[in-house]
Amino acid sequence: MAPTPPTDAELDVLIRARLASLGIDLDQLPPGTTADPQTGSPGRDTVLASLRSFVRGTVGTLAAYQLPAPAGTDPVVAMALSQQPAPMLYPSISTEWQK
């Protein structure tokens, strides 16, 4: 059974929650689709429509991406390899704080 795509209202809740976790409040934008003539800020509905389009078009593609495995690699092993963290230039920077 294929997953049901989210509705506009569900995506709005997701987008507002993600932005709120970063301290961004879309209610500070002018309502509707017209931009604020003084600041040039886009309307709230315009921003939400743009972000919904981004989420629908980009997130699924990024989630489905797998790193390429070397030629001849067993598909089961290739899937496991794609789940590993990417190598880092300076791993001590990210691992030292975890001790």
mmCIF file of N, CA and C in Angstrom:
data_model
loop_
_atom_site.group_PDB
_atom_site.id
_atom_site.type_symbol
_atom_site.label_atom_id
_atom_site.label_comp_id
_atom_site.label_asym_id
_atom_site.label_seq_id
_atom_site.Cartn_x
_atom_site.Cartn_y
_atom_site.Cartn_z
ATOM 1 N N MET A 1 0.842 -1.169 0.000
ATOM 2 C CA MET A 1 0.000 0.000 0.000
ATOM 3 C C MET A 1 0.891 1.237 0.000
ATOM 4 N N ALA A 2 0.661 2.107 -0.934
ATOM 5 C CA ALA A 2 1.466 3.320 -1.052
ATOM 6 C C ALA A 2 1.071 4.321 0.041
ATOM 7 N N PRO A 3 2.047 5.058 0.563
ATOM 8 C CA PRO A 3 1.700 6.054 1.587
ATOM 9 C C PRO A 3 0.868 7.183 0.992
ATOM 10 N N THR A 4 -0.013 7.722 1.803
ATOM 11 C CA THR A 4 -0.850 8.839 1.382
ATOM 12 C C THR A 4 -0.059 10.134 1.522
ATOM 13 N N PRO A 5 0.012 10.942 0.484
ATOM 14 C CA PRO A 5 0.737 12.207 0.607
ATOM 15 C C PRO A 5 0.053 13.121 1.622
ATOM 16 N N PRO A 6 0.835 13.905 2.353
ATOM 17 C CA PRO A 6 0.237 14.792 3.360
ATOM 18 C C PRO A 6 -0.568 15.915 2.704
ATOM 19 N N THR A 7 -1.572 16.376 3.424
ATOM 20 C CA THR A 7 -2.384 17.495 2.947
ATOM 21 C C THR A 7 -1.645 18.807 3.194
ATOM 22 N N ASP A 8 -2.164 19.878 2.620
ATOM 23 C CA ASP A 8 -1.569 21.192 2.853
ATOM 24 C C ASP A 8 -1.595 21.557 4.336
ATOM 25 N N ALA A 9 -2.692 21.245 5.008
ATOM 26 C CA ALA A 9 -2.816 21.565 6.436
ATOM 27 C C ALA A 9 -1.785 20.789 7.263
ATOM 28 N N GLU A 10 -1.573 19.519 6.928
ATOM 29 C CA GLU A 10 -0.581 18.718 7.649
ATOM 30 C C GLU A 10 0.826 19.252 7.412
ATOM 31 N N LEU A 11 1.116 19.635 6.181
ATOM 32 C CA LEU A 11 2.433 20.210 5.893
ATOM 33 C C LEU A 11 2.615 21.549 6.596
ATOM 34 N N ASP A 12 1.564 22.344 6.681
ATOM 35 C CA ASP A 12 1.665 23.619 7.395
ATOM 36 C C ASP A 12 2.037 23.401 8.854
ATOM 37 N N VAL A 13 1.436 22.387 9.478
ATOM 38 C CA VAL A 13 1.751 22.075 10.874
ATOM 39 C C VAL A 13 3.216 21.653 10.991
ATOM 40 N N LEU A 14 3.676 20.796 10.092
ATOM 41 C CA LEU A 14 5.066 20.353 10.102
ATOM 42 C C LEU A 14 6.018 21.539 9.922
ATOM 43 N N ILE A 15 5.742 22.375 8.944
ATOM 44 C CA ILE A 15 6.614 23.512 8.640
ATOM 45 C C ILE A 15 6.647 24.484 9.809
ATOM 46 N N ARG A 16 5.483 24.807 10.349
ATOM 47 C CA ARG A 16 5.439 25.746 11.483
ATOM 48 C C ARG A 16 6.172 25.176 12.699
ATOM 49 N N ALA A 17 6.031 23.879 12.948
ATOM 50 C CA ALA A 17 6.719 23.257 14.088
ATOM 51 C C ALA A 17 8.236 23.283 13.898
ATOM 52 N N ARG A 18 8.697 22.953 12.701
ATOM 53 C CA ARG A 18 10.144 22.965 12.438
ATOM 54 C C ARG A 18 10.713 24.375 12.570
ATOM 55 N N LEU A 19 9.999 25.348 12.023
ATOM 56 C CA LEU A 19 10.466 26.726 12.115
ATOM 57 C C LEU A 19 10.401 27.235 13.555
ATOM 58 N N ALA A 20 9.366 26.847 14.301
ATOM 59 C CA ALA A 20 9.252 27.265 15.700
ATOM 60 C C ALA A 20 10.398 26.701 16.532
ATOM 61 N N SER A 21 10.840 25.483 16.205
ATOM 62 C CA SER A 21 11.965 24.900 16.947
ATOM 63 C C SER A 21 13.267 25.671 16.702
ATOM 64 N N LEU A 22 13.294 26.435 15.612
ATOM 65 C CA LEU A 22 14.453 27.277 15.309
ATOM 66 C C LEU A 22 14.253 28.724 15.757
ATOM 67 N N GLY A 23 13.080 29.012 16.328
ATOM 68 C CA GLY A 23 12.795 30.356 16.800
ATOM 69 C C GLY A 23 12.216 31.273 15.740
ATOM 70 N N ILE A 24 11.673 30.702 14.666
ATOM 71 C CA ILE A 24 11.101 31.498 13.585
ATOM 72 C C ILE A 24 9.582 31.431 13.680
ATOM 73 N N ASP A 25 8.944 32.596 13.750
ATOM 74 C CA ASP A 25 7.491 32.681 13.857
ATOM 75 C C ASP A 25 6.932 33.279 12.576
ATOM 76 N N LEU A 26 6.217 32.474 11.796
ATOM 77 C CA LEU A 26 5.646 32.957 10.545
ATOM 78 C C LEU A 26 4.538 33.983 10.760
ATOM 79 N N ASP A 27 4.005 34.052 11.970
ATOM 80 C CA ASP A 27 2.955 35.023 12.235
ATOM 81 C C ASP A 27 3.487 36.460 12.240
ATOM 82 N N GLN A 28 4.788 36.623 12.200
ATOM 83 C CA GLN A 28 5.384 37.951 12.113
ATOM 84 C C GLN A 28 5.303 38.511 10.696
ATOM 85 N N LEU A 29 5.031 37.644 9.727
ATOM 86 C CA LEU A 29 4.892 38.084 8.338
ATOM 87 C C LEU A 29 3.504 38.657 8.114
ATOM 88 N N PRO A 30 3.356 39.514 7.110
ATOM 89 C CA PRO A 30 2.024 40.045 6.825
ATOM 90 C C PRO A 30 1.102 38.929 6.332
ATOM 91 N N PRO A 31 -0.179 38.963 6.721
ATOM 92 C CA PRO A 31 -1.100 37.912 6.271
ATOM 93 C C PRO A 31 -1.368 38.003 4.775
ATOM 94 N N GLY A 32 -1.766 36.883 4.210
ATOM 95 C CA GLY A 32 -2.127 36.851 2.794
ATOM 96 C C GLY A 32 -0.934 36.611 1.885
ATOM 97 N N THR A 33 -1.111 37.016 0.626
ATOM 98 C CA THR A 33 -0.073 36.762 -0.377
ATOM 99 C C THR A 33 0.650 38.031 -0.809
ATOM 100 N N THR A 34 0.174 39.184 -0.379
ATOM 101 C CA THR A 34 0.825 40.420 -0.796
ATOM 102 C C THR A 34 1.993 40.739 0.118
ATOM 103 N N ALA A 35 3.063 41.213 -0.477
ATOM 104 C CA ALA A 35 4.256 41.568 0.286
ATOM 105 C C ALA A 35 4.035 42.877 1.038
ATOM 106 N N ASP A 36 4.752 43.041 2.124
ATOM 107 C CA ASP A 36 4.691 44.275 2.893
ATOM 108 C C ASP A 36 5.371 45.383 2.083
ATOM 109 N N PRO A 37 4.700 46.485 1.800
ATOM 110 C CA PRO A 37 5.297 47.510 0.956
ATOM 111 C C PRO A 37 6.481 48.213 1.610
ATOM 112 N N GLN A 38 6.539 48.242 2.928
ATOM 113 C CA GLN A 38 7.636 48.938 3.603
ATOM 114 C C GLN A 38 8.887 48.084 3.715
ATOM 115 N N THR A 39 8.718 46.815 4.055
ATOM 116 C CA THR A 39 9.887 45.953 4.277
ATOM 117 C C THR A 39 10.169 45.011 3.116
ATOM 118 N N GLY A 40 9.157 44.755 2.282
ATOM 119 C CA GLY A 40 9.335 43.814 1.186
ATOM 120 C C GLY A 40 9.181 42.367 1.613
ATOM 121 N N SER A 41 8.811 42.136 2.881
ATOM 122 C CA SER A 41 8.619 40.766 3.374
ATOM 123 C C SER A 41 7.463 40.118 2.625
ATOM 124 N N PRO A 42 7.633 38.875 2.217
ATOM 125 C CA PRO A 42 6.544 38.194 1.505
ATOM 126 C C PRO A 42 5.389 37.909 2.455
ATOM 127 N N GLY A 43 4.220 37.702 1.890
ATOM 128 C CA GLY A 43 3.055 37.348 2.691
ATOM 129 C C GLY A 43 3.175 35.942 3.257
ATOM 130 N N ARG A 44 2.505 35.722 4.368
ATOM 131 C CA ARG A 44 2.566 34.437 5.070
ATOM 132 C C ARG A 44 2.117 33.285 4.174
ATOM 133 N N ASP A 45 1.029 33.483 3.421
ATOM 134 C CA ASP A 45 0.525 32.412 2.556
ATOM 135 C C ASP A 45 1.504 32.097 1.430
ATOM 136 N N THR A 46 2.196 33.104 0.938
ATOM 137 C CA THR A 46 3.202 32.884 -0.103
ATOM 138 C C THR A 46 4.362 32.055 0.430
ATOM 139 N N VAL A 47 4.800 32.377 1.635
ATOM 140 C CA VAL A 47 5.919 31.635 2.245
ATOM 141 C C VAL A 47 5.522 30.185 2.496
ATOM 142 N N LEU A 48 4.336 29.973 3.057
ATOM 143 C CA LEU A 48 3.893 28.597 3.319
ATOM 144 C C LEU A 48 3.748 27.801 2.023
ATOM 145 N N ALA A 49 3.223 28.413 0.977
ATOM 146 C CA ALA A 49 3.094 27.709 -0.304
ATOM 147 C C ALA A 49 4.465 27.329 -0.856
ATOM 148 N N SER A 50 5.428 28.221 -0.740
ATOM 149 C CA SER A 50 6.780 27.937 -1.217
ATOM 150 C C SER A 50 7.427 26.812 -0.409
ATOM 151 N N LEU A 51 7.249 26.846 0.901
ATOM 152 C CA LEU A 51 7.834 25.802 1.742
ATOM 153 C C LEU A 51 7.143 24.452 1.530
ATOM 154 N N ARG A 52 5.835 24.452 1.311
ATOM 155 C CA ARG A 52 5.147 23.192 0.998
ATOM 156 C C ARG A 52 5.681 22.595 -0.303
ATOM 157 N N SER A 53 5.897 23.438 -1.284
ATOM 158 C CA SER A 53 6.444 22.973 -2.561
ATOM 159 C C SER A 53 7.837 22.385 -2.367
ATOM 160 N N PHE A 54 8.648 23.041 -1.543
ATOM 161 C CA PHE A 54 9.997 22.533 -1.267
ATOM 162 C C PHE A 54 9.936 21.174 -0.577
ATOM 163 N N VAL A 55 9.105 21.051 0.439
ATOM 164 C CA VAL A 55 9.013 19.785 1.183
ATOM 165 C C VAL A 55 8.528 18.663 0.273
ATOM 166 N N ARG A 56 7.521 18.931 -0.534
ATOM 167 C CA ARG A 56 6.995 17.895 -1.428
ATOM 168 C C ARG A 56 8.005 17.484 -2.496
ATOM 169 N N GLY A 57 8.789 18.425 -2.988
ATOM 170 C CA GLY A 57 9.679 18.124 -4.100
ATOM 171 C C GLY A 57 11.068 17.686 -3.719
ATOM 172 N N THR A 58 11.508 17.982 -2.509
ATOM 173 C CA THR A 58 12.906 17.757 -2.167
ATOM 174 C C THR A 58 13.122 16.699 -1.093
ATOM 175 N N VAL A 59 12.321 16.712 -0.049
ATOM 176 C CA VAL A 59 12.578 15.850 1.097
ATOM 177 C C VAL A 59 12.523 14.372 0.724
ATOM 178 N N GLY A 60 11.539 13.972 -0.064
ATOM 179 C CA GLY A 60 11.447 12.563 -0.475
ATOM 180 C C GLY A 60 12.638 12.129 -1.310
ATOM 181 N N THR A 61 13.094 13.003 -2.179
ATOM 182 C CA THR A 61 14.262 12.696 -3.009
ATOM 183 C C THR A 61 15.501 12.533 -2.150
ATOM 184 N N LEU A 62 15.684 13.429 -1.195
ATOM 185 C CA LEU A 62 16.852 13.330 -0.303
ATOM 186 C C LEU A 62 16.787 12.086 0.578
ATOM 187 N N ALA A 63 15.587 11.744 1.050
ATOM 188 C CA ALA A 63 15.440 10.584 1.914
ATOM 189 C C ALA A 63 15.707 9.281 1.163
ATOM 190 N N ALA A 64 15.437 9.254 -0.134
ATOM 191 C CA ALA A 64 15.630 8.041 -0.919
ATOM 192 C C ALA A 64 17.063 7.868 -1.426
ATOM 193 N N TYR A 65 17.890 8.900 -1.270
ATOM 194 C CA TYR A 65 19.255 8.820 -1.807
ATOM 195 C C TYR A 65 20.097 7.819 -1.029
ATOM 196 N N GLN A 66 20.877 7.040 -1.761
ATOM 197 C CA GLN A 66 21.831 6.118 -1.149
ATOM 198 C C GLN A 66 23.195 6.381 -1.751
ATOM 199 N N LEU A 67 24.194 6.348 -0.905
ATOM 200 C CA LEU A 67 25.554 6.505 -1.394
ATOM 201 C C LEU A 67 25.896 5.343 -2.310
ATOM 202 N N PRO A 68 26.619 5.592 -3.392
ATOM 203 C CA PRO A 68 26.980 4.491 -4.287
ATOM 204 C C PRO A 68 27.968 3.547 -3.602
ATOM 205 N N ALA A 69 27.775 2.255 -3.804
ATOM 206 C CA ALA A 69 28.672 1.235 -3.247
ATOM 207 C C ALA A 69 29.653 0.805 -4.334
ATOM 208 N N PRO A 70 30.804 0.280 -3.941
ATOM 209 C CA PRO A 70 31.749 -0.213 -4.948
ATOM 210 C C PRO A 70 31.131 -1.299 -5.821
ATOM 211 N N ALA A 71 31.585 -1.388 -7.038
ATOM 212 C CA ALA A 71 31.066 -2.379 -7.979
ATOM 213 C C ALA A 71 31.235 -3.789 -7.422
ATOM 214 N N GLY A 72 30.214 -4.606 -7.595
ATOM 215 C CA GLY A 72 30.266 -5.992 -7.136
ATOM 216 C C GLY A 72 29.849 -6.174 -5.690
ATOM 217 N N THR A 73 29.434 -5.120 -5.009
ATOM 218 C CA THR A 73 29.024 -5.226 -3.613
ATOM 219 C C THR A 73 27.641 -5.855 -3.521
ATOM 220 N N ASP A 74 27.488 -6.785 -2.592
ATOM 221 C CA ASP A 74 26.194 -7.418 -2.353
ATOM 222 C C ASP A 74 25.161 -6.333 -2.001
ATOM 223 N N PRO A 75 23.961 -6.354 -2.579
ATOM 224 C CA PRO A 75 22.966 -5.307 -2.308
ATOM 225 C C PRO A 75 22.633 -5.140 -0.826
ATOM 226 N N VAL A 76 22.635 -6.250 -0.069
ATOM 227 C CA VAL A 76 22.344 -6.146 1.368
ATOM 228 C C VAL A 76 23.461 -5.369 2.065
ATOM 229 N N VAL A 77 24.691 -5.646 1.693
ATOM 230 C CA VAL A 77 25.834 -4.932 2.279
ATOM 231 C C VAL A 77 25.826 -3.473 1.827
ATOM 232 N N ALA A 78 25.447 -3.224 0.568
ATOM 233 C CA ALA A 78 25.400 -1.859 0.055
ATOM 234 C C ALA A 78 24.400 -1.030 0.855
ATOM 235 N N MET A 79 23.263 -1.615 1.213
ATOM 236 C CA MET A 79 22.267 -0.897 2.015
ATOM 237 C C MET A 79 22.846 -0.554 3.384
ATOM 238 N N ALA A 80 23.543 -1.486 4.000
ATOM 239 C CA ALA A 80 24.157 -1.228 5.303
ATOM 240 C C ALA A 80 25.233 -0.150 5.195
ATOM 241 N N LEU A 81 26.006 -0.167 4.116
ATOM 242 C CA LEU A 81 27.040 0.840 3.939
ATOM 243 C C LEU A 81 26.442 2.234 3.793
ATOM 244 N N SER A 82 25.284 2.333 3.159
ATOM 245 C CA SER A 82 24.683 3.640 2.949
ATOM 246 C C SER A 82 24.150 4.246 4.243
ATOM 247 N N GLN A 83 24.000 3.435 5.286
ATOM 248 C CA GLN A 83 23.492 3.937 6.565
ATOM 249 C C GLN A 83 24.597 4.407 7.496
ATOM 250 N N GLN A 84 25.846 4.196 7.125
ATOM 251 C CA GLN A 84 26.959 4.623 7.964
ATOM 252 C C GLN A 84 27.174 6.122 7.837
ATOM 253 N N PRO A 85 27.711 6.752 8.892
ATOM 254 C CA PRO A 85 27.994 8.180 8.773
ATOM 255 C C PRO A 85 29.097 8.433 7.745
ATOM 256 N N ALA A 86 29.025 9.561 7.117
ATOM 257 C CA ALA A 86 30.041 9.913 6.122
ATOM 258 C C ALA A 86 31.377 10.156 6.813
ATOM 259 N N PRO A 87 32.485 9.812 6.162
ATOM 260 C CA PRO A 87 33.787 10.067 6.778
ATOM 261 C C PRO A 87 34.005 11.562 6.965
ATOM 262 N N MET A 88 34.693 11.902 8.047
ATOM 263 C CA MET A 88 34.939 13.310 8.350
ATOM 264 C C MET A 88 36.423 13.616 8.230
ATOM 265 N N LEU A 89 36.721 14.841 7.870
ATOM 266 C CA LEU A 89 38.111 15.259 7.750
ATOM 267 C C LEU A 89 38.786 15.280 9.121
ATOM 268 N N TYR A 90 38.086 15.797 10.128
ATOM 269 C CA TYR A 90 38.616 15.853 11.494
ATOM 270 C C TYR A 90 37.618 15.193 12.439
ATOM 271 N N PRO A 91 37.624 13.855 12.537
ATOM 272 C CA PRO A 91 36.608 13.175 13.345
ATOM 273 C C PRO A 91 36.685 13.500 14.830
ATOM 274 N N SER A 92 37.851 13.882 15.324
ATOM 275 C CA SER A 92 37.960 14.152 16.757
ATOM 276 C C SER A 92 37.063 15.309 17.175
ATOM 277 N N ILE A 93 36.771 16.225 16.258
ATOM 278 C CA ILE A 93 35.926 17.369 16.591
ATOM 279 C C ILE A 93 34.525 16.905 16.974
ATOM 280 N N SER A 94 34.006 15.914 16.285
ATOM 281 C CA SER A 94 32.637 15.482 16.570
ATOM 282 C C SER A 94 32.577 14.333 17.563
ATOM 283 N N THR A 95 33.653 13.623 17.793
ATOM 284 C CA THR A 95 33.598 12.478 18.698
ATOM 285 C C THR A 95 34.094 12.802 20.105
ATOM 286 N N GLU A 96 34.921 13.783 20.254
ATOM 287 C CA GLU A 96 35.503 14.063 21.562
ATOM 288 C C GLU A 96 34.443 14.504 22.569
ATOM 289 N N TRP A 97 33.492 15.286 22.143
ATOM 290 C CA TRP A 97 32.469 15.798 23.069
ATOM 291 C C TRP A 97 31.530 14.699 23.546
ATOM 292 N N GLN A 98 31.505 13.548 22.868
ATOM 293 C CA GLN A 98 30.602 12.464 23.245
ATOM 294 C C GLN A 98 31.154 11.613 24.369
ATOM 295 N N LYS A 99 32.416 11.796 24.715
ATOM 296 C CA LYS A 99 33.033 10.960 25.781
ATOM 297 C C LYS A 99 32.570 11.371 27.158
#
